[in-house]
Coordinates of C-alpha atoms in Angstrom, one line a residue:
X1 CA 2.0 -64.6 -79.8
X2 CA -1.8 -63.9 -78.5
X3 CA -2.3 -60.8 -80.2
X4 CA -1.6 -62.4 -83.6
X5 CA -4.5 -61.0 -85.8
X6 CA -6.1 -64.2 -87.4
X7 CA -5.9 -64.3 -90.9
X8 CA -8.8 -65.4 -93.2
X9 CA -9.0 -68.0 -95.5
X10 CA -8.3 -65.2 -98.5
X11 CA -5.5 -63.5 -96.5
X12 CA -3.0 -64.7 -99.8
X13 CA -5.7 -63.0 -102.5
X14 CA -6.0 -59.8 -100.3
X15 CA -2.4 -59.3 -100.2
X16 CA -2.1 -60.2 -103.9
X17 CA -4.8 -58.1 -104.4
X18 CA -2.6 -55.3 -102.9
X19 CA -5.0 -54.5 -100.6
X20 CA -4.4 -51.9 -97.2
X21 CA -5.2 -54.6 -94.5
X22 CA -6.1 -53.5 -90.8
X23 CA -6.6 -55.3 -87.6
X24 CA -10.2 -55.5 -87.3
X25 CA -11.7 -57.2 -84.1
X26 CA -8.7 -59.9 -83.7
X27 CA -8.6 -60.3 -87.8
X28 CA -6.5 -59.2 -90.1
X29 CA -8.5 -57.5 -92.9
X30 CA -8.9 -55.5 -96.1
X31 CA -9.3 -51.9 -95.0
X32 CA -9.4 -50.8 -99.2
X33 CA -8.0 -52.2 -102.0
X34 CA -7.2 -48.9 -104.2
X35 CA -10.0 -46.1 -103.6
X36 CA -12.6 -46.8 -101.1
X37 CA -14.8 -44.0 -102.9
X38 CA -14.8 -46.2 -106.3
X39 CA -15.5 -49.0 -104.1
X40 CA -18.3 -47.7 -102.7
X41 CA -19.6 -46.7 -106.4
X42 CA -19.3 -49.6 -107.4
X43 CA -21.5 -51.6 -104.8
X44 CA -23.9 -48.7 -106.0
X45 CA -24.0 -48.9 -109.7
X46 CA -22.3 -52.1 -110.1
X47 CA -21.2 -54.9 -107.5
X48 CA -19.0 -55.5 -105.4
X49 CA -17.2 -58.3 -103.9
X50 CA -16.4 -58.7 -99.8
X51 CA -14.1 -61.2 -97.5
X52 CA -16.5 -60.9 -94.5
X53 CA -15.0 -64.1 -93.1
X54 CA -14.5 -62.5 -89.4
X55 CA -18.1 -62.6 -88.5
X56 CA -18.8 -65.1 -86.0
X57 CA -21.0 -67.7 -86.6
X58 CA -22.7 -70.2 -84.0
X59 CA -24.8 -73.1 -84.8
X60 CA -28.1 -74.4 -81.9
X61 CA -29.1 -77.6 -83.2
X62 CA -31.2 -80.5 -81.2
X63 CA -35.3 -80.7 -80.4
X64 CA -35.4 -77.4 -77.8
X65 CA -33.0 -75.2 -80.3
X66 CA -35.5 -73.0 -80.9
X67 CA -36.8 -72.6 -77.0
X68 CA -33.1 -71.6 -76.4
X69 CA -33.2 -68.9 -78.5
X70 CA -36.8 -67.4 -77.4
X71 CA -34.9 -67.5 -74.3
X72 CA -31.9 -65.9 -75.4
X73 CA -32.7 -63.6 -77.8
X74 CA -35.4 -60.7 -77.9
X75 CA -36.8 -62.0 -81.5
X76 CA -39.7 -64.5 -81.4
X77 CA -37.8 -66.9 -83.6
X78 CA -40.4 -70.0 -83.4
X79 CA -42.1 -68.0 -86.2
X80 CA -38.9 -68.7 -88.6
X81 CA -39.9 -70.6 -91.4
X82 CA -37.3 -72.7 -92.8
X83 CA -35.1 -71.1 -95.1
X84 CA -35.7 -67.8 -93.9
X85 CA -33.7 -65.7 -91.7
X86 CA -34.4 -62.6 -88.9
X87 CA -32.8 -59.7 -88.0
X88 CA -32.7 -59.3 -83.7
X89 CA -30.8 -58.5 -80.6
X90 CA -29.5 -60.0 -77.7
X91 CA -30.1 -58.2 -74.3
X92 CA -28.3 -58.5 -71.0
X93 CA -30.9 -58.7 -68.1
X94 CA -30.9 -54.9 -67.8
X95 CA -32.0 -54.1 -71.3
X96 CA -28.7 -53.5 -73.0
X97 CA -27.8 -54.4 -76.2
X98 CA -25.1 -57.2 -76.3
X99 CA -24.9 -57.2 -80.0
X100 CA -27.6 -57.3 -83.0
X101 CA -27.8 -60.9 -84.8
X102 CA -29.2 -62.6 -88.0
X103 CA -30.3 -66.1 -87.1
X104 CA -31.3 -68.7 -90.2
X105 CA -33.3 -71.1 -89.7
X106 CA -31.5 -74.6 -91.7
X107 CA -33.7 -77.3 -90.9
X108 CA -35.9 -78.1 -88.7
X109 CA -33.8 -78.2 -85.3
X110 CA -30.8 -76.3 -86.4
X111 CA -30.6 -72.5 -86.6
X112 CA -27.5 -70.7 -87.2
X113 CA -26.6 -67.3 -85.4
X114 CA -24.2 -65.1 -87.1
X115 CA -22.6 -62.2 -84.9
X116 CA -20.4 -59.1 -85.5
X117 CA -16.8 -60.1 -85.0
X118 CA -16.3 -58.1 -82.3
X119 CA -19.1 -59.5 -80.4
X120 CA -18.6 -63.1 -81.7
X121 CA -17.6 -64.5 -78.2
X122 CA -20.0 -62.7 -75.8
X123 CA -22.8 -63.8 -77.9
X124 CA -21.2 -67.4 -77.8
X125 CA -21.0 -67.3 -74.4
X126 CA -23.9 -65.7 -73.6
X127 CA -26.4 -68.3 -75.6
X128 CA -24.2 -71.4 -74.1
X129 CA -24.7 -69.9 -70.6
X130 CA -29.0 -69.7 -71.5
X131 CA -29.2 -73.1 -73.0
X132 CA -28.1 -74.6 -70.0
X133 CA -31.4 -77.2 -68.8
X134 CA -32.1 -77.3 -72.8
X135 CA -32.4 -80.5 -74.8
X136 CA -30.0 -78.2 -77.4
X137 CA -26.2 -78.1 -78.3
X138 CA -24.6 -74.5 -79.4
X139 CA -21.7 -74.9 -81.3
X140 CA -19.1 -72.8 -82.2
X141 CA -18.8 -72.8 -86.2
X142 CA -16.7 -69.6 -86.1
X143 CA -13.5 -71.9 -87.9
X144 CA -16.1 -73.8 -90.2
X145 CA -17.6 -70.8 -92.1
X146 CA -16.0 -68.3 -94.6
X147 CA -18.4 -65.8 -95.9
X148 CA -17.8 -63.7 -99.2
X149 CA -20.5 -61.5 -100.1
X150 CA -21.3 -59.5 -103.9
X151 CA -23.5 -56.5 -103.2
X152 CA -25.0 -54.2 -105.8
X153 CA -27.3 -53.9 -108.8
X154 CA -25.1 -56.7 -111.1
X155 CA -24.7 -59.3 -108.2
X156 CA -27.7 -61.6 -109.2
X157 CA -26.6 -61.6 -112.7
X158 CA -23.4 -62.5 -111.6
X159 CA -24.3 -65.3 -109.4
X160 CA -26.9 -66.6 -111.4
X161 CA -23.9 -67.3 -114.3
X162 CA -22.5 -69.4 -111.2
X163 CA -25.4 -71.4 -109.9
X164 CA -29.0 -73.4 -110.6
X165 CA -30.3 -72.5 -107.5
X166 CA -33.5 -70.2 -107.6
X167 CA -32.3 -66.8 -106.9
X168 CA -35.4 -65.1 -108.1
X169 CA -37.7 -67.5 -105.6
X170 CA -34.6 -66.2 -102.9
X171 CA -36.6 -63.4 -101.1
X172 CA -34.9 -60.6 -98.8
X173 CA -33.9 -62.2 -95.9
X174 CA -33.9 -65.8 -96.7
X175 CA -31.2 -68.7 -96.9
X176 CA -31.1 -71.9 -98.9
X177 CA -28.3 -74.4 -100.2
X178 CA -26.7 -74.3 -103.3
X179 CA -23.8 -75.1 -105.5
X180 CA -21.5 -72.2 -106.5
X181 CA -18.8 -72.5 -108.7
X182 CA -19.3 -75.7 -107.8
X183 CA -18.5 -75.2 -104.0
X184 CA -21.6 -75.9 -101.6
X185 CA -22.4 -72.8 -100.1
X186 CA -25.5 -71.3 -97.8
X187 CA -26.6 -68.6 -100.1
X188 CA -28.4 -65.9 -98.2
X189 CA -29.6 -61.9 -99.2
X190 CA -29.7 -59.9 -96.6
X191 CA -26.6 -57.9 -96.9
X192 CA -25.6 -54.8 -94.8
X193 CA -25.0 -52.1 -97.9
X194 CA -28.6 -50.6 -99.1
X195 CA -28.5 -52.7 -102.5
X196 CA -29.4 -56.1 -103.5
X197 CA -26.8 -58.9 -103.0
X198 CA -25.7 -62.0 -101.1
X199 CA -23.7 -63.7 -98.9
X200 CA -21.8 -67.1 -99.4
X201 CA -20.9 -69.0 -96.4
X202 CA -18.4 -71.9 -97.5
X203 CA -16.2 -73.8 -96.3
X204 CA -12.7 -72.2 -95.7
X205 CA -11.0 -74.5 -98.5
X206 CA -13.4 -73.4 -101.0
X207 CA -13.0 -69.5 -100.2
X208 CA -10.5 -68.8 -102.7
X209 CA -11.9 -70.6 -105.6
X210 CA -15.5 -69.3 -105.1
X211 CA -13.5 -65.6 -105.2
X212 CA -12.3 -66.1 -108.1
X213 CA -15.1 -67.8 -109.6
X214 CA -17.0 -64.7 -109.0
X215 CA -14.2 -62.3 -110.0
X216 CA -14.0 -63.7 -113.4
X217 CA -17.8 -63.6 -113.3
X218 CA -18.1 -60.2 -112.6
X219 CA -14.9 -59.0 -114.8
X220 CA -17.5 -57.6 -117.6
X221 CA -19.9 -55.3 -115.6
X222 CA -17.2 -53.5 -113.4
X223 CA -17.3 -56.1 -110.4
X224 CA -14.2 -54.9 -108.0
X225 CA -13.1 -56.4 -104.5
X226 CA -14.3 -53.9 -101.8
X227 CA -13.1 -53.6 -98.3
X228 CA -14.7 -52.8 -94.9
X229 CA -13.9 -48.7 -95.3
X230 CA -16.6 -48.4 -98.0
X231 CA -18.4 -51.1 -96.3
X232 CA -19.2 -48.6 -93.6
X233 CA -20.0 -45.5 -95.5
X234 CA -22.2 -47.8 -97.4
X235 CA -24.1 -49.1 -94.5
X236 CA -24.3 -45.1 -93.4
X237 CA -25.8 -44.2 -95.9
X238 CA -28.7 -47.0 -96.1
X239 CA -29.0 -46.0 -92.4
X240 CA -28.2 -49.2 -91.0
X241 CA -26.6 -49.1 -87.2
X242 CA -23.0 -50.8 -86.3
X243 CA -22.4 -52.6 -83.4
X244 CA -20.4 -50.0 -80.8
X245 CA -21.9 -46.9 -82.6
X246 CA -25.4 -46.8 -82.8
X247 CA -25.6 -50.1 -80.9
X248 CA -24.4 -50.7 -77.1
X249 CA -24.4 -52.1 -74.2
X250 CA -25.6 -48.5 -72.3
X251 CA -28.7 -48.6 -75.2
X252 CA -31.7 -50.6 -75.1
X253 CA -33.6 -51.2 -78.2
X254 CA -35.8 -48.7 -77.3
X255 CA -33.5 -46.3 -76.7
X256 CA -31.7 -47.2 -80.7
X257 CA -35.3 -46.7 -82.0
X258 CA -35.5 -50.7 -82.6
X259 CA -38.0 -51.7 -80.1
X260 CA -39.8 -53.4 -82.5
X261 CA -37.4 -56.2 -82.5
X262 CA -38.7 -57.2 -79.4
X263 CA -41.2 -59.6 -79.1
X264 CA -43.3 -59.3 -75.7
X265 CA -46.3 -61.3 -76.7
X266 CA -44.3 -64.9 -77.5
X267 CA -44.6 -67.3 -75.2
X268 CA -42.3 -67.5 -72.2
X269 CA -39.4 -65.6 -70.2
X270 CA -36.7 -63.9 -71.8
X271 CA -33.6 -62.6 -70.8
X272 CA -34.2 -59.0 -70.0
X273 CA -37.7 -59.1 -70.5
X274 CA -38.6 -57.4 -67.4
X275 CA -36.1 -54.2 -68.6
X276 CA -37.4 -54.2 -71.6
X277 CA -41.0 -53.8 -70.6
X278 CA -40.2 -50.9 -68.0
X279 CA -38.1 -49.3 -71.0
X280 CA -40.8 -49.5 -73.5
X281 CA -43.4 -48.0 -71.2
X282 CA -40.6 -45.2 -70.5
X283 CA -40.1 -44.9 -74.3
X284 CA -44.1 -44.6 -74.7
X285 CA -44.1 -41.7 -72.2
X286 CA -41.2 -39.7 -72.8
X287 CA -39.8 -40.1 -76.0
X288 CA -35.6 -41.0 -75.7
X289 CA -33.2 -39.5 -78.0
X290 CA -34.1 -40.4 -82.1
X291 CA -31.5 -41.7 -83.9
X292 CA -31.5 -39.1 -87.3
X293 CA -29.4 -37.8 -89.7
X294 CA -27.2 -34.8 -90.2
X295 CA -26.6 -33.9 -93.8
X296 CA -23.4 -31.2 -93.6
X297 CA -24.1 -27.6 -95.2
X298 CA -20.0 -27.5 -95.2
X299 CA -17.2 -29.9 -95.9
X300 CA -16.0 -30.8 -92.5
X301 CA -16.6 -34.2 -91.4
X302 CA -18.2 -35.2 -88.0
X303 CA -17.3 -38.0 -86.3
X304 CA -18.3 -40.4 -83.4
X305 CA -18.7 -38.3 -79.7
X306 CA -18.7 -35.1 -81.3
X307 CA -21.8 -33.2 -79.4
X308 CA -25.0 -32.1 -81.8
X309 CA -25.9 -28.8 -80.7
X310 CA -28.9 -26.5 -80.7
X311 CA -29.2 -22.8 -79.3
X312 CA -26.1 -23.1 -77.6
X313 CA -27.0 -26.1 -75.8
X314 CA -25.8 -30.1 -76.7
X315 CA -28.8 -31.6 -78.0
X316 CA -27.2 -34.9 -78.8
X317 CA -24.3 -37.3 -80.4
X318 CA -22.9 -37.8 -83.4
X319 CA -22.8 -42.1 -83.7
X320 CA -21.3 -42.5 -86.9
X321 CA -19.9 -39.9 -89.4
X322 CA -18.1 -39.7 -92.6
X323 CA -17.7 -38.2 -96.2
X324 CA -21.3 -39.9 -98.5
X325 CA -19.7 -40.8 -101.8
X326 CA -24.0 -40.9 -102.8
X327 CA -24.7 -37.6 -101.7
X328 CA -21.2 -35.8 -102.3
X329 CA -21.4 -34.2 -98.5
X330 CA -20.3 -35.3 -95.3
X331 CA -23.1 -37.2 -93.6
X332 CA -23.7 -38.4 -89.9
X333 CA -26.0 -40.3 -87.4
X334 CA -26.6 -39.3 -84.6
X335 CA -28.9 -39.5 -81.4
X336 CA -30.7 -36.0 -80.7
X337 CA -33.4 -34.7 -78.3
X338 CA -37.1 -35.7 -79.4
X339 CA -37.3 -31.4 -79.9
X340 CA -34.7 -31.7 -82.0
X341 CA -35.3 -34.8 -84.4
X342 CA -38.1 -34.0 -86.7
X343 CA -36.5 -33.6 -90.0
X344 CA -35.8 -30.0 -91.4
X345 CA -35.6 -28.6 -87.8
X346 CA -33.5 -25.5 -88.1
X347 CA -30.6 -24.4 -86.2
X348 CA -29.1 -27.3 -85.4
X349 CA -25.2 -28.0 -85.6
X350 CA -22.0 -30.1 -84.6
X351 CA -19.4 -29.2 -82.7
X352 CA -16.4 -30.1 -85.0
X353 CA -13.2 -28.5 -82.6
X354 CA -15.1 -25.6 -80.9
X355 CA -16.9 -24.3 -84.7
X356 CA -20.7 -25.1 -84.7
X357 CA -21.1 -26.4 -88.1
X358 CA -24.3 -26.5 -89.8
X359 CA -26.1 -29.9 -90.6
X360 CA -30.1 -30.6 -91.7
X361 CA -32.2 -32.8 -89.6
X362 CA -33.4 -35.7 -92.2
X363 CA -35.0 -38.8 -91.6
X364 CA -33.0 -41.9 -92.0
X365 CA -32.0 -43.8 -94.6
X366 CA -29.9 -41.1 -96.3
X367 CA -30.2 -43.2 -99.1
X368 CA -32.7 -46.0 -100.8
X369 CA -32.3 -48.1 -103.7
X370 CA -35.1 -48.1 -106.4
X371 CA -36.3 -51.4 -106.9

């Protein structure tokens, strides 16, 4: 059957696990294991641990890897040391986002590009159609990867119980090899949740052992398995776009408030470079709708397309919406007039079913870890 969703290499533990599994971008996942809301506490006082196996990861290796993807991308990734990763974009030639990326850089010639799961082909496609006339290979290394990450304030002392290598010299947004529970792993931080924590990329045969390796390593300081629902209202509240909300293919970077991802003075063309200039001098000019946020005076949740409004005008668009565990009241992104954005601008509401519900303007994140 084609529309099988495909099953991860902890599909058996989730279900054990009695977890609520959903079809998410062709996968079969854990939606929430018991309450997402103690979930989500826990990644914020404790850890917690995540199957994130549907990502999509693609490996360019060979002597022009890097020249592929200064072509490909909008980052200028030829200042990627080794062991260190980047956050960027990939453009169409109009401007439009085709998804947002982390690439590492493994060695010297081989860089791997991980993708949202819903993305993971276009991107695939996209970078094998720009390398053509490279001296590179891209690879597809979606079936050789599962990735489990443990976010929150406990997850170094967890993994360091379960490996030598130097977690402290890791820096945010970095990569290197190491042995976990004695499985060989890429061990990266850069994590998608607003606290410290990692990500293990292993080999699907070692996914269940490493889980519960770190299950039994995080059993005394409240480590629980946490799906994607809390996933997303942590990533809402550290202010952090998702692919098809804040991030699409009608956006440019500009537009999402991320221009400075793109990297005009490296060397070279770039696939939608020309856009990109003409949308940053439009940006300079006339500023585009801000991406902000919309704490609720009431306890009605907004939700993606419904229309901020202002003197009985729309003003904007909710992106993303739900209930903040953090804050205890529903929260929202959302892209708004440049009259509109500056934070504590009064009078401004979303249309929840014809009511104009109150929300304050704040400046994003909604929420910051201490360090």
């Amino acid at each position: 059957m084609p529309n099988t969703p495909r099953l991860t290499a902890l599909d058996a533990v989730h279900r054990a696990l009695g977890a609520t599994m959903t079809d998410f971008a062709g996968w079969d996942m854990p939606l929430r294991y018991a309450s997402e809301r103690d979930e989500h506490n826990a990644v914020r006082t404790r850890a917690g641990l995540f199957d994130l196996s549907h990502m999509g990861e693609i490996t360019v290796t060979g002597p022009e890897a890097v020249k592929v993807l200064d072509y490909a991308l909008v980052g200028n990734i030829s200042t990627v040391g080794v062991g260190r990763a980047r956050y960027t974009m990939i453009c169409r030639e109009d401007g439009g986002i085709l998804d947002d990326l982390i690439v590492y850089r493994l060695g010297e010639t081989e860089y791997m590009v991980v993708a949202n799961a819903s993305n993971a082909q276009v991107v695939l496609d996209a970078i094998t159609e720009r390398a053509a006339g490279f001296e590179a290979e891209v690879r597809d290394d979606r079936d050789a990867y599962a990735l489990i990450a443990v976010q929150g304030p406990e997850s170094p002392g967890i993994l360091k119980s379960l490996t030598d290598a130097d977690l402290d010299g890791l820096k945010y947004y970095a990569g290197l090899p190491g042995t976990v529970a004695g499985v060989p792993a890429l061990i990266a931080r850069t994590g998608y949740t607003g606290e410290d924590g990692f990500e293990l990329f292993v080999e699907p045969r070692h996914a269940e052992r490493l889980w519960r390796a770190l299950t039994e390593a995080g059993e005394g300081v409240g480590l629980v398995p946490a799906g994607l629902s809390c996933r997303d209202t942590l990533r809402l509240e550290a202010g952090m776009p998702l692919y098809g909300h804040e991030l699409t293919t009608g956006l440019t970077p500009f537009d999402a408030g991320l221009g400075r991802v793109v990297k005009f003075e490296k060397e070279g063309d770039f696939v939608g470079r020309a856009a990109l200039e003409a949308a940053a001098a439009k940006a300079a000019e006339q500023a585009p709708r801000k991406l902000v946020g919309l704490i609720a005076s009431g306890r009605r949740v907004p939700r993606a397309g419904f229309s901020v409004v202002a003197g009985g005008e729309v003003v904007g668009e909710v992106t993303s919406g739900a209930p903040s565990p953090t804050l205890g009241k529903p929260i929202a992104m959302a892209y708004v007039d440049a009259a509109h954005a500056e934070p504590g601008t009064s009078g401004v509401g979303v249309d929840i079913r014809g009511t104009h519900e109150a929300y304050e303007v704040v400046a994003l994140p909604f929420y910051k870890r201490q360090k």
